[in-house]
CSV table of C-alpha atoms in Angstrom, one decimal:
chain,number,residue,atom,x,y,z
A,1,MET,CA,2.9,-57.8,-43.6
A,2,GLU,CA,5.7,-60.0,-42.1
A,3,LEU,CA,6.8,-61.0,-45.6
A,4,LEU,CA,6.7,-57.3,-46.7
A,5,THR,CA,9.1,-56.7,-43.9
A,6,ILE,CA,11.1,-59.1,-44.7
A,7,ASP,CA,11.3,-58.0,-48.6
A,8,ILE,CA,12.1,-54.4,-47.6
A,9,ALA,CA,15.0,-55.8,-45.2
A,10,HIS,CA,16.4,-57.8,-47.9
A,11,VAL,CA,16.2,-55.0,-50.2
A,12,LEU,CA,18.1,-52.6,-47.8
A,13,ALA,CA,20.7,-55.2,-47.5
A,14,GLY,CA,20.6,-55.9,-51.2
A,15,ALA,CA,21.3,-51.8,-51.6
A,16,LEU,CA,24.0,-52.2,-49.5
A,17,LEU,CA,25.9,-55.1,-51.6
A,18,LEU,CA,24.9,-53.0,-54.7
A,19,THR,CA,27.1,-49.9,-53.0
A,20,SER,CA,29.7,-51.9,-52.2
A,21,PHE,CA,30.3,-52.9,-55.8
A,22,MET,CA,30.1,-49.3,-56.8
A,23,LEU,CA,33.0,-48.9,-54.6
A,24,LEU,CA,35.2,-51.3,-56.4
A,25,TYR,CA,34.2,-49.7,-59.6
A,26,GLN,CA,34.8,-46.2,-58.3
A,27,ASP,CA,38.1,-44.7,-59.0
A,28,ARG,CA,38.0,-41.2,-58.3
A,29,MET,CA,38.6,-40.1,-54.4
A,30,SER,CA,36.2,-37.9,-54.4
A,31,GLY,CA,33.6,-40.3,-55.7
A,32,LEU,CA,35.0,-43.2,-53.2
A,33,ILE,CA,34.0,-40.8,-50.3
A,34,ASN,CA,30.4,-39.8,-51.7
A,35,ILE,CA,29.8,-43.6,-52.5
A,36,TYR,CA,30.7,-44.5,-49.0
A,37,THR,CA,28.7,-42.1,-47.3
A,38,LEU,CA,25.8,-43.5,-49.6
A,39,HIS,CA,27.1,-46.9,-47.9
A,40,ALA,CA,26.9,-45.8,-44.3
A,41,VAL,CA,23.2,-44.1,-45.1
A,42,ILE,CA,21.9,-47.4,-46.3
A,43,LEU,CA,23.8,-49.1,-43.4
A,44,SER,CA,21.9,-46.8,-41.0
A,45,LEU,CA,18.7,-47.3,-42.7
A,46,SER,CA,19.0,-51.2,-42.5
A,47,VAL,CA,19.8,-51.1,-39.0
A,48,ALA,CA,16.8,-49.2,-38.1
A,49,TRP,CA,14.7,-51.4,-40.0
A,50,GLN,CA,16.0,-54.6,-38.4
A,51,ALA,CA,15.2,-52.8,-34.9
A,52,TYR,CA,11.8,-52.2,-36.0
A,53,TYR,CA,11.2,-55.8,-37.4
A,54,GLN,CA,12.9,-57.5,-34.2
A,55,ASP,CA,11.7,-54.9,-31.8
A,56,ALA,CA,14.9,-54.2,-30.3
A,57,PRO,CA,14.9,-50.7,-29.2
A,58,HIS,CA,18.8,-50.6,-28.7
A,59,LEU,CA,19.4,-51.0,-32.8
A,60,TYR,CA,17.7,-47.8,-33.2
A,61,PHE,CA,20.7,-46.7,-31.0
A,62,THR,CA,22.8,-48.6,-33.2
A,63,ALA,CA,21.4,-46.8,-36.5
A,64,CYS,CA,22.2,-43.3,-34.7
A,65,ILE,CA,25.6,-44.2,-34.3
A,66,ALA,CA,25.9,-45.4,-37.8
A,67,ALA,CA,24.7,-42.3,-39.0
A,68,ILE,CA,26.7,-40.0,-37.1
A,69,PHE,CA,29.8,-41.5,-37.3
A,70,LYS,CA,30.0,-43.3,-40.2
A,71,ALA,CA,27.7,-41.2,-42.5
A,72,LEU,CA,28.7,-37.6,-41.1
A,73,ILE,CA,32.3,-37.3,-39.0
A,74,ILE,CA,34.2,-40.3,-41.1
A,75,PRO,CA,33.2,-38.8,-44.5
A,76,PHE,CA,34.1,-35.3,-43.4
A,77,SER,CA,37.3,-36.1,-42.1
A,78,LEU,CA,38.4,-38.0,-45.2
A,79,ARG,CA,37.8,-35.0,-46.9
A,80,ARG,CA,39.5,-33.2,-44.5
A,81,ILE,CA,42.6,-35.5,-44.9
A,82,MET,CA,42.3,-35.4,-49.0
A,83,LYS,CA,42.4,-31.5,-48.5
A,84,ARG,CA,45.4,-31.4,-46.5
A,85,LEU,CA,47.2,-34.1,-48.3
A,86,GLY,CA,46.4,-32.5,-51.6
A,87,ILE,CA,45.0,-35.9,-53.2
A,88,HIS,CA,42.3,-34.8,-55.7
A,89,ARG,CA,43.2,-37.7,-58.5
A,90,THR,CA,42.3,-41.1,-59.8
A,91,VAL,CA,42.9,-44.1,-57.8
A,92,GLU,CA,45.1,-46.6,-59.5
A,93,VAL,CA,43.5,-50.2,-59.2
A,94,VAL,CA,45.6,-53.4,-59.1
A,95,GLY,CA,44.4,-55.8,-62.3
A,96,GLY,CA,42.0,-53.1,-63.7
A,97,VAL,CA,38.7,-52.6,-62.7
A,98,GLY,CA,37.0,-55.5,-65.1
A,99,ILE,CA,38.8,-58.0,-63.0
A,100,THR,CA,38.2,-56.6,-59.7
A,101,MET,CA,34.3,-56.6,-60.7
A,102,LEU,CA,34.7,-60.4,-62.0
A,103,ILE,CA,36.3,-61.3,-58.7
A,104,GLY,CA,33.6,-59.6,-56.8
A,105,ILE,CA,30.8,-61.3,-58.6
A,106,PHE,CA,32.6,-64.7,-57.7
A,107,LEU,CA,33.0,-63.6,-54.1
A,108,VAL,CA,29.3,-62.7,-53.9
A,109,ALA,CA,28.4,-66.2,-55.4
A,110,LEU,CA,30.8,-68.0,-52.5
A,111,SER,CA,29.0,-66.0,-50.0
A,112,LEU,CA,25.6,-67.4,-51.1
A,113,VAL,CA,26.5,-70.8,-51.5
A,114,VAL,CA,28.4,-71.2,-48.1
A,115,MET,CA,25.8,-69.1,-46.1
A,116,LEU,CA,22.7,-70.6,-47.1
A,117,PRO,CA,23.3,-74.1,-46.4
A,118,ALA,CA,25.2,-73.0,-43.1
A,119,THR,CA,22.4,-70.9,-41.7
A,120,ALA,CA,19.4,-73.3,-42.7
A,121,SER,CA,17.7,-73.4,-39.7
A,122,ALA,CA,17.6,-69.7,-38.8
A,123,ASP,CA,14.8,-67.3,-39.5
A,124,PRO,CA,14.7,-66.1,-43.2
A,125,LEU,CA,15.8,-62.6,-42.4
A,126,SER,CA,19.0,-63.4,-40.4
A,127,ARG,CA,19.7,-66.1,-43.0
A,128,GLU,CA,20.0,-64.0,-46.2
A,129,ASP,CA,21.4,-61.1,-44.3
A,130,ILE,CA,24.2,-62.9,-43.0
A,131,ALA,CA,25.1,-64.1,-46.5
A,132,PHE,CA,24.6,-60.6,-48.1
A,133,ALA,CA,26.9,-59.2,-45.1
A,134,LEU,CA,29.9,-62.0,-45.8
A,135,ALA,CA,29.6,-60.9,-49.5
A,136,ILE,CA,29.9,-57.2,-48.4
A,137,VAL,CA,33.0,-58.1,-46.0
A,138,LEU,CA,34.3,-60.1,-48.9
A,139,LEU,CA,34.3,-56.9,-51.2
A,140,GLY,CA,35.7,-54.9,-48.5
A,141,LEU,CA,38.5,-57.4,-48.3
A,142,LEU,CA,39.1,-57.3,-52.0
A,143,MET,CA,38.8,-53.3,-52.3
A,144,MET,CA,41.5,-53.0,-49.5
A,145,VAL,CA,44.0,-55.8,-51.8
A,146,THR,CA,43.3,-54.2,-55.3
A,147,ARG,CA,43.7,-50.5,-54.2
A,148,ARG,CA,47.1,-48.7,-54.1
A,149,ASN,CA,46.5,-45.8,-52.4
A,150,ALA,CA,46.2,-45.4,-48.4
A,151,VAL,CA,43.2,-43.4,-48.2
A,152,SER,CA,40.9,-46.1,-50.5
A,153,GLN,CA,42.4,-48.6,-48.4
A,154,ILE,CA,40.8,-47.1,-45.5
A,155,ILE,CA,37.6,-46.9,-47.3
A,156,GLY,CA,37.7,-50.5,-48.3
A,157,PHE,CA,38.3,-51.4,-44.0
A,158,MET,CA,35.5,-49.0,-43.3
A,159,SER,CA,33.2,-50.7,-45.8
A,160,LEU,CA,34.1,-54.3,-44.4
A,161,GLU,CA,33.4,-53.0,-40.9
A,162,ASN,CA,29.7,-52.2,-42.1
A,163,GLY,CA,29.3,-55.4,-43.2
A,164,LEU,CA,30.1,-56.8,-40.0
A,165,VAL,CA,27.5,-54.2,-38.2
A,166,LEU,CA,24.8,-55.7,-40.9
A,167,ALA,CA,25.5,-58.9,-39.7
A,168,ALA,CA,25.6,-58.1,-36.0
A,169,ALA,CA,22.1,-56.3,-36.5
A,170,GLY,CA,20.6,-59.5,-38.3
A,171,ALA,CA,21.9,-61.8,-35.4
A,172,ASN,CA,19.0,-61.2,-32.5
A,173,GLY,CA,20.7,-60.8,-28.7
A,174,MET,CA,23.5,-58.9,-29.4
A,175,PRO,CA,24.4,-56.6,-26.4
A,176,LEU,CA,24.2,-52.9,-26.9
A,177,VAL,CA,27.6,-52.8,-25.0
A,178,VAL,CA,29.3,-54.7,-27.8
A,179,GLU,CA,28.0,-52.7,-30.4
A,180,ILE,CA,29.3,-49.5,-28.7
A,181,SER,CA,32.5,-50.7,-28.0
A,182,VAL,CA,32.9,-52.1,-31.3
A,183,ALA,CA,31.8,-48.3,-32.8
A,184,PHE,CA,34.3,-46.8,-30.7
A,185,SER,CA,37.1,-49.3,-31.7
A,186,ILE,CA,36.7,-48.2,-35.0
A,187,LEU,CA,36.3,-44.7,-34.5
A,188,ILE,CA,39.5,-44.9,-32.4
A,189,ALA,CA,41.4,-47.3,-35.3
A,190,PHE,CA,40.3,-44.4,-37.9
A,191,ILE,CA,42.1,-41.7,-35.9
A,192,VAL,CA,45.2,-44.1,-35.7
A,193,ILE,CA,45.0,-44.5,-39.1
A,194,GLY,CA,44.6,-40.5,-40.1
A,195,ILE,CA,47.6,-40.1,-37.9
A,196,PHE,CA,49.7,-42.7,-39.6
A,197,LEU,CA,48.5,-41.2,-42.9
A,198,PHE,CA,50.1,-37.9,-42.1
A,199,ARG,CA,53.1,-39.4,-40.9
A,200,ILE,CA,53.7,-41.8,-44.0
A,201,ARG,CA,52.9,-38.1,-46.3
A,202,GLU,CA,55.6,-36.2,-44.2
A,203,ARG,CA,58.1,-39.3,-44.5
A,204,PHE,CA,57.6,-40.2,-48.0
A,205,ASP,CA,55.7,-37.2,-49.5
A,206,ASN,CA,53.1,-39.7,-50.9
A,207,VAL,CA,50.7,-42.0,-49.4
A,208,ASP,CA,50.5,-44.4,-52.9
A,209,LEU,CA,51.9,-47.8,-51.7
A,210,SER,CA,53.5,-48.6,-54.9
A,211,GLU,CA,55.5,-45.4,-54.3
A,212,LEU,CA,56.5,-46.8,-50.7
A,213,ASP,CA,57.6,-49.8,-52.1
A,214,ARG,CA,59.7,-48.4,-54.8
A,215,VAL,CA,61.4,-46.5,-52.1
A,216,ARG,CA,61.8,-48.9,-49.5
A,217,GLY,CA,63.3,-50.9,-52.6
A,218,GLY,CA,66.0,-48.0,-53.3
A,219,ARG,CA,67.2,-48.3,-50.0
A,220,SER,CA,67.5,-51.9,-49.3
């Protein structure tokens, strides 16, 4: 029974990693938000399963926070931002999708090679979940540096934070107050980023960062 429990936790973490690759592959804004919503739903299920495995009731609260904020409020807010900014097009990827996917595979392999030996003394569930979490964080960073649209970079940042939540849930003993603080910090960061997006749009009439660089270069 314990092996089945660990296998289910690994399947959920693996699904989260697979969804990170789907975010890297997706080049349409509406598709990005839909896949991010799926990312958040899988994260909520993974944290809830960790709560069951660790017999830690406070993790159920974390799963509820993830479901409400990440799977409902943030995707709804992103769709509102898209509608108000008039963004309904494809997202340009620096270097192309193929190269980005290859770099992503390399980062996942690097995470496994680094984390599995470093956590050899930890229990099997935490050990492999932390390796998956590091891979998800690195894929989120990769998405942020390979996308030229500010909204898609926000989604990369949010997927990166999902990896941190997965790592925190896998580490036994994290206080509930820390989880709540992190959740609200991310929400406030999202609100601030949203305000900056509208300001950028009003100032430059665009949220494509390559266009902003061009405008800045023209003024220098």
